[in-house]
Amino acid sequence: MNTTSAGLERAIETLPRRYPGPGGAVAVLRDGQVLVRHAWGWANAERRLAFTPRTLFRMCSITKQFTCGLLLDAFPDPSVLDDHLRAYLPDLKQPAPGALHLSHNQSGLRDYWAVAMLQGSPAEAPFG
């Protein structure tokens, strides 16, 4: 482990004390290579399933905000990406949405997860 990775590991090991909660996982990558990975606490506190660096968990919609934040940081005017977006969606019958439209995260569809929970589905139930 190089000194950069050792420093990252030390910083990451402080996360459970700094941000208490049921558990968490973090990884730091550079150029596609994992520099550090760490997990702590419970992936499922109710069933006492521990987080590990290999734990898979639903990230759901929270990733949209991070993706949009990165997009706006890299492209203050995301409309410059509209032509590229259209190129990836050649089979659409109607005009392709623009990058700014997609960044609003409003599909117009009901929140299937919330509707399922209101109907009594467990939060961890699979969707089909």
Steps between C-alpha positions, in 0.01 A plus 500: 500500500648837405494804728200651318298183555616475861387859564164435335455183704566689823254774402231249401542303823384811691165515315303271736592718798443828318169396343331249732212304362400147414787452253661601179744418227746710304751446222749736340602436140759663276519422130278196550718353775368457854732685737307435821176326599344484841169390654359518851184437695182342376377462145174390662484592869169320556644167383853580628662456159840668501628727224807364323697649210308254277150583627259592222234752592241708323620851434165601350430859412766661719748441218304735274588805711870411500497434126328833431740683733798356315338578165439864594851532640649374173246671270344819647278503191403132457319576174840470327450123546162485326637392161704224663194386691290485182772287338458238774122489452456458123187282523279743690182582312473846660774760548761393754498680834780744569764455769346779709157334481647171621678685781165610644435136600128527434379213287131565558461138611367412845764400751473122471695443823276727709184347349630150577575597862152650539358167383696313770804381309814463715770758421746226400256317270615459138321685224410324180 
